[in-house]
C-alpha atoms as an extended CHARMM CRD file, in Angstrom:
* protein
*
       223  EXT
         1         1  UNK       CA             21.7690000000       -1.6590000000       11.7030000000  PROA      1               0.0000000000
         2         2  UNK       CA             17.9230000000       -1.4970000000       11.0030000000  PROA      2               0.0000000000
         3         3  UNK       CA             15.6520000000        0.5140000000       14.1160000000  PROA      3               0.0000000000
         4         4  UNK       CA             12.7870000000        1.0170000000       12.2110000000  PROA      4               0.0000000000
         5         5  UNK       CA             10.2870000000       -0.1640000000        8.9170000000  PROA      5               0.0000000000
         6         6  UNK       CA              8.3060000000        1.6450000000        7.0280000000  PROA      6               0.0000000000
         7         7  UNK       CA              5.1540000000       -0.9000000000        5.4330000000  PROA      7               0.0000000000
         8         8  UNK       CA              3.1080000000       -0.1550000000        2.4880000000  PROA      8               0.0000000000
         9         9  UNK       CA             -0.8860000000       -1.5590000000        3.3010000000  PROA      9               0.0000000000
        10        10  UNK       CA             -2.7260000000       -2.9140000000        0.1970000000  PROA      10              0.0000000000
        11        11  UNK       CA             -0.8400000000       -6.3540000000       -1.1470000000  PROA      11              0.0000000000
        12        12  UNK       CA              2.0020000000       -5.5100000000        1.1310000000  PROA      12              0.0000000000
        13        13  UNK       CA              0.2320000000       -5.4640000000        5.3950000000  PROA      13              0.0000000000
        14        14  UNK       CA             -3.4880000000       -6.4590000000        4.1500000000  PROA      14              0.0000000000
        15        15  UNK       CA             -4.5760000000       -8.6430000000        1.3440000000  PROA      15              0.0000000000
        16        16  UNK       CA             -7.4060000000       -5.3580000000        0.0310000000  PROA      16              0.0000000000
        17        17  UNK       CA             -7.1180000000       -6.3570000000       -4.0780000000  PROA      17              0.0000000000
        18        18  UNK       CA            -10.6930000000       -8.1280000000       -3.7860000000  PROA      18              0.0000000000
        19        19  UNK       CA            -12.5040000000       -5.2240000000       -1.2350000000  PROA      19              0.0000000000
        20        20  UNK       CA            -11.2120000000       -2.6250000000       -4.1630000000  PROA      20              0.0000000000
        21        21  UNK       CA            -12.7730000000       -4.5230000000       -7.0130000000  PROA      21              0.0000000000
        22        22  UNK       CA            -15.5970000000       -4.5300000000       -5.1950000000  PROA      22              0.0000000000
        23        23  UNK       CA            -15.9710000000       -1.2600000000       -4.6120000000  PROA      23              0.0000000000
        24        24  UNK       CA            -15.3100000000       -0.3860000000       -7.5350000000  PROA      24              0.0000000000
        25        25  UNK       CA            -17.0330000000       -2.5740000000       -9.5870000000  PROA      25              0.0000000000
        26        26  UNK       CA            -19.9570000000       -1.2170000000       -8.2260000000  PROA      26              0.0000000000
        27        27  UNK       CA            -18.4860000000        2.0960000000       -8.5460000000  PROA      27              0.0000000000
        28        28  UNK       CA            -18.8050000000        1.7050000000      -12.2030000000  PROA      28              0.0000000000
        29        29  UNK       CA            -21.8470000000       -0.7320000000      -12.4180000000  PROA      29              0.0000000000
        30        30  UNK       CA            -23.9110000000        2.1880000000      -11.2610000000  PROA      30              0.0000000000
        31        31  UNK       CA            -22.3580000000        4.8330000000      -13.3500000000  PROA      31              0.0000000000
        32        32  UNK       CA            -23.4820000000        2.3800000000      -16.2000000000  PROA      32              0.0000000000
        33        33  UNK       CA            -19.9860000000        0.8440000000      -17.2750000000  PROA      33              0.0000000000
        34        34  UNK       CA            -18.5920000000       -2.5730000000      -17.3140000000  PROA      34              0.0000000000
        35        35  UNK       CA            -16.9110000000       -4.0750000000      -14.3750000000  PROA      35              0.0000000000
        36        36  UNK       CA            -13.3310000000       -5.0180000000      -14.7170000000  PROA      36              0.0000000000
        37        37  UNK       CA            -11.7840000000       -8.7260000000      -13.3000000000  PROA      37              0.0000000000
        38        38  UNK       CA            -10.7270000000       -8.7300000000      -10.1830000000  PROA      38              0.0000000000
        39        39  UNK       CA             -7.9050000000      -10.1250000000      -11.1200000000  PROA      39              0.0000000000
        40        40  UNK       CA             -6.5160000000       -6.6590000000      -13.7450000000  PROA      40              0.0000000000
        41        41  UNK       CA             -7.1480000000       -4.1260000000      -10.5640000000  PROA      41              0.0000000000
        42        42  UNK       CA             -3.6870000000       -6.0250000000       -9.3170000000  PROA      42              0.0000000000
        43        43  UNK       CA             -2.2960000000       -3.2230000000      -12.1060000000  PROA      43              0.0000000000
        44        44  UNK       CA             -4.5760000000       -0.2020000000      -12.0080000000  PROA      44              0.0000000000
        45        45  UNK       CA             -4.4050000000        1.0380000000       -8.3150000000  PROA      45              0.0000000000
        46        46  UNK       CA             -1.2890000000        1.5860000000       -5.9520000000  PROA      46              0.0000000000
        47        47  UNK       CA             -0.6370000000        5.5280000000       -7.4210000000  PROA      47              0.0000000000
        48        48  UNK       CA             -4.0440000000        6.6020000000       -5.1340000000  PROA      48              0.0000000000
        49        49  UNK       CA             -8.3110000000        7.2540000000       -6.3420000000  PROA      49              0.0000000000
        50        50  UNK       CA             -7.6420000000        9.5560000000       -8.8000000000  PROA      50              0.0000000000
        51        51  UNK       CA             -5.2920000000        7.6190000000      -10.5050000000  PROA      51              0.0000000000
        52        52  UNK       CA             -7.1800000000        4.3890000000      -10.1970000000  PROA      52              0.0000000000
        53        53  UNK       CA            -10.1950000000        5.5560000000      -11.1840000000  PROA      53              0.0000000000
        54        54  UNK       CA             -8.4120000000        7.4720000000      -14.5330000000  PROA      54              0.0000000000
        55        55  UNK       CA             -6.8760000000        3.7260000000      -14.8810000000  PROA      55              0.0000000000
        56        56  UNK       CA            -10.1780000000        2.5820000000      -14.2250000000  PROA      56              0.0000000000
        57        57  UNK       CA            -12.2150000000        4.3280000000      -17.1200000000  PROA      57              0.0000000000
        58        58  UNK       CA             -8.8040000000        3.7160000000      -20.2240000000  PROA      58              0.0000000000
        59        59  UNK       CA             -9.5410000000        0.1050000000      -19.3250000000  PROA      59              0.0000000000
        60        60  UNK       CA            -13.7330000000       -0.0660000000      -20.5750000000  PROA      60              0.0000000000
        61        61  UNK       CA            -13.7570000000        3.3550000000      -21.7900000000  PROA      61              0.0000000000
        62        62  UNK       CA             -9.9660000000        3.1920000000      -23.7180000000  PROA      62              0.0000000000
        63        63  UNK       CA             -8.1480000000        5.9720000000      -23.1600000000  PROA      63              0.0000000000
        64        64  UNK       CA             -9.3440000000        9.2350000000      -24.8580000000  PROA      64              0.0000000000
        65        65  UNK       CA            -12.9920000000        7.8770000000      -24.1250000000  PROA      65              0.0000000000
        66        66  UNK       CA            -14.0800000000        9.3800000000      -20.4300000000  PROA      66              0.0000000000
        67        67  UNK       CA            -13.2300000000       12.8940000000      -19.6410000000  PROA      67              0.0000000000
        68        68  UNK       CA            -12.3020000000       15.0600000000      -16.1240000000  PROA      68              0.0000000000
        69        69  UNK       CA            -16.0190000000       15.0480000000      -15.0730000000  PROA      69              0.0000000000
        70        70  UNK       CA            -16.6530000000       11.3360000000      -15.8200000000  PROA      70              0.0000000000
        71        71  UNK       CA            -13.8540000000       11.0260000000      -13.6840000000  PROA      71              0.0000000000
        72        72  UNK       CA            -15.0820000000       12.8160000000      -10.8100000000  PROA      72              0.0000000000
        73        73  UNK       CA            -18.5090000000       11.2680000000      -11.6200000000  PROA      73              0.0000000000
        74        74  UNK       CA            -17.2490000000        7.5400000000      -10.4860000000  PROA      74              0.0000000000
        75        75  UNK       CA            -14.7600000000        8.8380000000       -8.5700000000  PROA      75              0.0000000000
        76        76  UNK       CA            -18.1600000000       10.2460000000       -5.6940000000  PROA      76              0.0000000000
        77        77  UNK       CA            -19.7750000000        6.6940000000       -6.2060000000  PROA      77              0.0000000000
        78        78  UNK       CA            -17.0650000000        5.2010000000       -5.4770000000  PROA      78              0.0000000000
        79        79  UNK       CA            -15.7460000000        7.2250000000       -2.7880000000  PROA      79              0.0000000000
        80        80  UNK       CA            -18.8590000000        6.7930000000       -0.4880000000  PROA      80              0.0000000000
        81        81  UNK       CA            -19.1010000000        3.8130000000       -1.2360000000  PROA      81              0.0000000000
        82        82  UNK       CA            -15.6080000000        2.6830000000        0.3220000000  PROA      82              0.0000000000
        83        83  UNK       CA            -15.4640000000        5.1630000000        2.8150000000  PROA      83              0.0000000000
        84        84  UNK       CA            -18.2020000000        4.0390000000        4.3760000000  PROA      84              0.0000000000
        85        85  UNK       CA            -16.9920000000        0.5980000000        4.6110000000  PROA      85              0.0000000000
        86        86  UNK       CA            -13.3280000000       -0.1850000000        3.6640000000  PROA      86              0.0000000000
        87        87  UNK       CA            -12.6280000000       -3.3280000000        5.6540000000  PROA      87              0.0000000000
        88        88  UNK       CA            -15.6900000000       -4.9340000000        3.4540000000  PROA      88              0.0000000000
        89        89  UNK       CA            -13.5440000000       -8.3770000000        2.4790000000  PROA      89              0.0000000000
        90        90  UNK       CA             -9.7720000000       -7.2600000000        3.6020000000  PROA      90              0.0000000000
        91        91  UNK       CA             -8.0390000000       -9.9840000000        4.5830000000  PROA      91              0.0000000000
        92        92  UNK       CA             -4.1070000000      -10.5790000000        6.5590000000  PROA      92              0.0000000000
        93        93  UNK       CA             -1.4410000000      -11.8260000000        5.4050000000  PROA      93              0.0000000000
        94        94  UNK       CA              0.1990000000      -15.3130000000        6.7630000000  PROA      94              0.0000000000
        95        95  UNK       CA              2.1310000000      -15.4320000000        9.6020000000  PROA      95              0.0000000000
        96        96  UNK       CA              2.0250000000      -11.1380000000        8.5770000000  PROA      96              0.0000000000
        97        97  UNK       CA              0.6880000000      -10.2940000000       12.3600000000  PROA      97              0.0000000000
        98        98  UNK       CA              3.2730000000      -11.9430000000       14.2860000000  PROA      98              0.0000000000
        99        99  UNK       CA              5.4940000000      -11.1260000000       11.6670000000  PROA      99              0.0000000000
       100       100  UNK       CA              4.7940000000       -6.9350000000       13.6010000000  PROA      100             0.0000000000
       101       101  UNK       CA              4.4850000000       -8.3760000000       17.2260000000  PROA      101             0.0000000000
       102       102  UNK       CA              8.2990000000       -9.4060000000       16.7090000000  PROA      102             0.0000000000
       103       103  UNK       CA              9.4580000000       -6.4670000000       15.0250000000  PROA      103             0.0000000000
       104       104  UNK       CA              7.3340000000       -4.6730000000       17.6360000000  PROA      104             0.0000000000
       105       105  UNK       CA              9.1700000000       -7.1160000000       20.3180000000  PROA      105             0.0000000000
       106       106  UNK       CA             12.1850000000       -6.7150000000       18.7800000000  PROA      106             0.0000000000
       107       107  UNK       CA             12.0900000000       -3.1630000000       19.1380000000  PROA      107             0.0000000000
       108       108  UNK       CA             11.9030000000       -2.0140000000       16.2640000000  PROA      108             0.0000000000
       109       109  UNK       CA              9.7150000000        1.7630000000       15.1880000000  PROA      109             0.0000000000
       110       110  UNK       CA              7.6420000000        0.5210000000       13.2950000000  PROA      110             0.0000000000
       111       111  UNK       CA              4.6780000000        2.8240000000       10.5540000000  PROA      111             0.0000000000
       112       112  UNK       CA              2.9700000000        2.6690000000        7.5220000000  PROA      112             0.0000000000
       113       113  UNK       CA              2.3530000000        4.5050000000        4.9200000000  PROA      113             0.0000000000
       114       114  UNK       CA              0.0720000000        4.1530000000        1.6630000000  PROA      114             0.0000000000
       115       115  UNK       CA             -1.5670000000        5.4830000000       -1.3450000000  PROA      115             0.0000000000
       116       116  UNK       CA             -4.6880000000        4.7280000000       -0.1660000000  PROA      116             0.0000000000
       117       117  UNK       CA             -7.0870000000        8.0950000000        1.9200000000  PROA      117             0.0000000000
       118       118  UNK       CA             -6.0750000000        8.5800000000        4.9060000000  PROA      118             0.0000000000
       119       119  UNK       CA             -8.6070000000        7.3450000000        6.4640000000  PROA      119             0.0000000000
       120       120  UNK       CA             -9.6890000000        4.4520000000        5.1820000000  PROA      120             0.0000000000
       121       121  UNK       CA             -6.5450000000        3.7590000000        5.7150000000  PROA      121             0.0000000000
       122       122  UNK       CA             -6.2250000000        4.4320000000        9.6930000000  PROA      122             0.0000000000
       123       123  UNK       CA             -9.4930000000        1.9670000000        9.2180000000  PROA      123             0.0000000000
       124       124  UNK       CA             -8.0620000000       -1.5210000000        7.9300000000  PROA      124             0.0000000000
       125       125  UNK       CA             -4.6870000000       -1.1310000000        9.3140000000  PROA      125             0.0000000000
       126       126  UNK       CA             -6.6910000000       -0.1160000000       13.3010000000  PROA      126             0.0000000000
       127       127  UNK       CA             -8.8230000000       -3.5320000000       12.1740000000  PROA      127             0.0000000000
       128       128  UNK       CA             -6.7320000000       -6.5440000000       11.5020000000  PROA      128             0.0000000000
       129       129  UNK       CA             -3.3980000000       -4.6840000000       13.8690000000  PROA      129             0.0000000000
       130       130  UNK       CA             -5.2530000000       -2.4750000000       16.8210000000  PROA      130             0.0000000000
       131       131  UNK       CA             -2.0390000000        0.0540000000       17.6200000000  PROA      131             0.0000000000
       132       132  UNK       CA              0.9300000000       -2.3640000000       16.3360000000  PROA      132             0.0000000000
       133       133  UNK       CA              2.3790000000        0.9050000000       14.5830000000  PROA      133             0.0000000000
       134       134  UNK       CA              3.8530000000        4.2580000000       16.3580000000  PROA      134             0.0000000000
       135       135  UNK       CA              2.2980000000        6.1720000000       13.8160000000  PROA      135             0.0000000000
       136       136  UNK       CA             -0.0410000000        5.3650000000       10.3620000000  PROA      136             0.0000000000
       137       137  UNK       CA             -0.1230000000        7.7110000000        7.6540000000  PROA      137             0.0000000000
       138       138  UNK       CA             -2.1990000000        7.5950000000        4.4500000000  PROA      138             0.0000000000
       139       139  UNK       CA             -2.8290000000       10.1040000000        1.1960000000  PROA      139             0.0000000000
       140       140  UNK       CA             -2.6450000000       13.6630000000        3.1570000000  PROA      140             0.0000000000
       141       141  UNK       CA             -3.8480000000       17.6190000000        1.7080000000  PROA      141             0.0000000000
       142       142  UNK       CA             -0.3500000000       19.0780000000        1.6240000000  PROA      142             0.0000000000
       143       143  UNK       CA              1.8940000000       15.3080000000        1.2590000000  PROA      143             0.0000000000
       144       144  UNK       CA              2.4630000000       14.5850000000       -2.1580000000  PROA      144             0.0000000000
       145       145  UNK       CA              1.7290000000       10.5400000000       -3.0780000000  PROA      145             0.0000000000
       146       146  UNK       CA              4.4930000000        7.6750000000       -3.3890000000  PROA      146             0.0000000000
       147       147  UNK       CA              6.7220000000        7.6150000000       -5.0020000000  PROA      147             0.0000000000
       148       148  UNK       CA              7.4490000000       10.3810000000       -3.7810000000  PROA      148             0.0000000000
       149       149  UNK       CA              9.9300000000       10.5130000000       -0.6070000000  PROA      149             0.0000000000
       150       150  UNK       CA              8.2990000000       12.8570000000        1.3510000000  PROA      150             0.0000000000
       151       151  UNK       CA              5.6020000000       11.0810000000        3.1060000000  PROA      151             0.0000000000
       152       152  UNK       CA              8.7070000000        8.2240000000        4.5620000000  PROA      152             0.0000000000
       153       153  UNK       CA             10.9130000000       10.8970000000        4.9500000000  PROA      153             0.0000000000
       154       154  UNK       CA              8.7310000000       12.7210000000        7.2510000000  PROA      154             0.0000000000
       155       155  UNK       CA              8.1290000000        9.4200000000        9.3080000000  PROA      155             0.0000000000
       156       156  UNK       CA             12.0450000000        9.2000000000        9.2400000000  PROA      156             0.0000000000
       157       157  UNK       CA             11.9180000000       12.0780000000       11.6040000000  PROA      157             0.0000000000
       158       158  UNK       CA              8.9210000000       11.6730000000       13.2560000000  PROA      158             0.0000000000
       159       159  UNK       CA             10.6420000000        9.0090000000       14.6190000000  PROA      159             0.0000000000
       160       160  UNK       CA             13.8900000000        9.8680000000       15.5520000000  PROA      160             0.0000000000
       161       161  UNK       CA             15.9510000000        8.0510000000       12.9640000000  PROA      161             0.0000000000
       162       162  UNK       CA             17.5770000000        8.5580000000        9.9070000000  PROA      162             0.0000000000
       163       163  UNK       CA             16.7510000000        7.1180000000        6.6540000000  PROA      163             0.0000000000
       164       164  UNK       CA             19.4660000000        4.4620000000        6.3240000000  PROA      164             0.0000000000
       165       165  UNK       CA             18.0900000000        3.0150000000        9.3070000000  PROA      165             0.0000000000
       166       166  UNK       CA             14.4710000000        1.9880000000        8.1040000000  PROA      166             0.0000000000
       167       167  UNK       CA             13.4990000000       -0.8780000000        5.8130000000  PROA      167             0.0000000000
       168       168  UNK       CA             11.6590000000        0.4900000000        3.3600000000  PROA      168             0.0000000000
       169       169  UNK       CA              8.6310000000       -2.6650000000        3.1910000000  PROA      169             0.0000000000
       170       170  UNK       CA              6.2940000000       -3.1910000000       -0.2910000000  PROA      170             0.0000000000
       171       171  UNK       CA              4.7350000000       -5.3640000000       -3.1950000000  PROA      171             0.0000000000
       172       172  UNK       CA              4.8350000000       -2.6400000000       -6.6050000000  PROA      172             0.0000000000
       173       173  UNK       CA              8.1160000000       -0.5420000000       -8.4480000000  PROA      173             0.0000000000
       174       174  UNK       CA              6.4360000000        2.4720000000       -6.5770000000  PROA      174             0.0000000000
       175       175  UNK       CA              7.1360000000        1.3110000000       -3.1380000000  PROA      175             0.0000000000
       176       176  UNK       CA             10.4760000000       -0.2810000000       -3.8560000000  PROA      176             0.0000000000
       177       177  UNK       CA             11.4940000000        4.0460000000       -5.7590000000  PROA      177             0.0000000000
       178       178  UNK       CA             10.0410000000        5.4700000000       -3.0710000000  PROA      178             0.0000000000
       179       179  UNK       CA             11.8510000000        3.6420000000       -0.6850000000  PROA      179             0.0000000000
       180       180  UNK       CA             15.2020000000        4.4560000000       -2.8850000000  PROA      180             0.0000000000
       181       181  UNK       CA             13.9030000000        7.5650000000       -3.7700000000  PROA      181             0.0000000000
       182       182  UNK       CA             14.4660000000        8.3850000000        0.8180000000  PROA      182             0.0000000000
       183       183  UNK       CA             18.0160000000        6.5640000000        0.5610000000  PROA      183             0.0000000000
       184       184  UNK       CA             15.7700000000        3.4360000000        2.9340000000  PROA      184             0.0000000000
       185       185  UNK       CA             16.3930000000       -0.1660000000        2.0650000000  PROA      185             0.0000000000
       186       186  UNK       CA             13.9090000000       -1.9600000000        0.0700000000  PROA      186             0.0000000000
       187       187  UNK       CA             12.3110000000       -5.2170000000        0.6620000000  PROA      187             0.0000000000
       188       188  UNK       CA              9.5660000000       -6.6350000000       -2.1800000000  PROA      188             0.0000000000
       189       189  UNK       CA              7.3340000000       -9.0060000000       -1.2110000000  PROA      189             0.0000000000
       190       190  UNK       CA              5.6960000000      -11.2210000000       -3.6700000000  PROA      190             0.0000000000
       191       191  UNK       CA              2.3020000000      -11.7160000000       -1.6670000000  PROA      191             0.0000000000
       192       192  UNK       CA              1.2750000000       -8.5110000000       -2.9410000000  PROA      192             0.0000000000
       193       193  UNK       CA             -0.1450000000       -7.2730000000       -6.1750000000  PROA      193             0.0000000000
       194       194  UNK       CA              3.1210000000       -7.1560000000       -8.9320000000  PROA      194             0.0000000000
       195       195  UNK       CA              5.4050000000       -9.1620000000       -9.7270000000  PROA      195             0.0000000000
       196       196  UNK       CA             10.2910000000       -9.9270000000       -9.1490000000  PROA      196             0.0000000000
       197       197  UNK       CA             10.4420000000       -8.3590000000      -12.8240000000  PROA      197             0.0000000000
       198       198  UNK       CA              8.3580000000       -5.5610000000      -11.7890000000  PROA      198             0.0000000000
       199       199  UNK       CA             10.4620000000       -5.4990000000       -8.1550000000  PROA      199             0.0000000000
       200       200  UNK       CA             14.1170000000       -6.1840000000       -9.3730000000  PROA      200             0.0000000000
       201       201  UNK       CA             13.4970000000       -3.1100000000      -11.4550000000  PROA      201             0.0000000000
       202       202  UNK       CA             13.0810000000       -0.6020000000       -9.2390000000  PROA      202             0.0000000000
       203       203  UNK       CA             15.8170000000       -1.2640000000       -6.6380000000  PROA      203             0.0000000000
       204       204  UNK       CA             14.7070000000       -3.8120000000       -4.4110000000  PROA      204             0.0000000000
       205       205  UNK       CA             17.2360000000       -4.5570000000       -2.3200000000  PROA      205             0.0000000000
       206       206  UNK       CA             16.0490000000       -7.9490000000       -0.7120000000  PROA      206             0.0000000000
       207       207  UNK       CA             13.2180000000       -9.7860000000       -2.1530000000  PROA      207             0.0000000000
       208       208  UNK       CA             10.9040000000      -12.3530000000       -0.3240000000  PROA      208             0.0000000000
       209       209  UNK       CA              8.6590000000      -14.8180000000       -0.3260000000  PROA      209             0.0000000000
       210       210  UNK       CA              6.6770000000      -14.7120000000        3.2320000000  PROA      210             0.0000000000
       211       211  UNK       CA              6.0110000000      -12.4470000000        5.8500000000  PROA      211             0.0000000000
       212       212  UNK       CA              8.3100000000      -13.6740000000        8.7810000000  PROA      212             0.0000000000
       213       213  UNK       CA             11.5940000000      -13.3670000000        6.4940000000  PROA      213             0.0000000000
       214       214  UNK       CA             10.7690000000       -9.5140000000        6.7410000000  PROA      214             0.0000000000
       215       215  UNK       CA             12.5140000000      -10.0570000000       11.0220000000  PROA      215             0.0000000000
       216       216  UNK       CA             14.3620000000      -12.1090000000        9.9270000000  PROA      216             0.0000000000
       217       217  UNK       CA             16.1040000000       -9.4220000000        7.5720000000  PROA      217             0.0000000000
       218       218  UNK       CA             15.2920000000       -6.8920000000        9.9980000000  PROA      218             0.0000000000
       219       219  UNK       CA             17.0900000000       -9.7710000000       12.7920000000  PROA      219             0.0000000000
       220       220  UNK       CA             20.2540000000      -10.2660000000       10.9750000000  PROA      220             0.0000000000
       221       221  UNK       CA             20.9030000000       -6.3530000000       11.3090000000  PROA      221             0.0000000000
       222       222  UNK       CA             21.0860000000       -6.6170000000       14.6000000000  PROA      222             0.0000000000
       223       223  UNK       CA             23.4130000000       -9.2410000000       15.8780000000  PROA      223             0.0000000000
């Protein structure tokens, strides 16, 4: 019986693609680089800001065309821009808030786990969902980022639920690897940033097309 759900943020709970692309491209421009097409960011994000910045510079400069000092220079501008207005251009996915409310009403514990910086994660979640989640964590010091299962297991311990009693919900291979490594049943969502092939190849137990299907999976275990 499922007793809890852990959600990824970007591409799962909120459509942040335009937001990330805006701040990333603005940072690139300010530092003298070309910008990147918004849709390409689907494959640049998902593993934290450090990896995003490396992916961005590899895209515009080539794999050997930049150094760590370039990454840090662009990262400083990106962080200042993003942290100043993390909800800019962020939108909700139709039916997602209603699904979260139904899960909450059914008695499930709800959590968010993201590789996005913690302060940006909490700002976005609270702007769309208020206080519906029992806990919400972005990237924090001394906690390995996804796909390490550490963050998911810390949430399980905090909520006092066995890992096997969680659904882990996300839109990328990183999320599927995280949930599987934590011993949780994984739900791959198709409204996010990646495709069905990637999710199936990375241990997705369920693949869904609409947010309300999450409730259907959870409710089926309650019968």
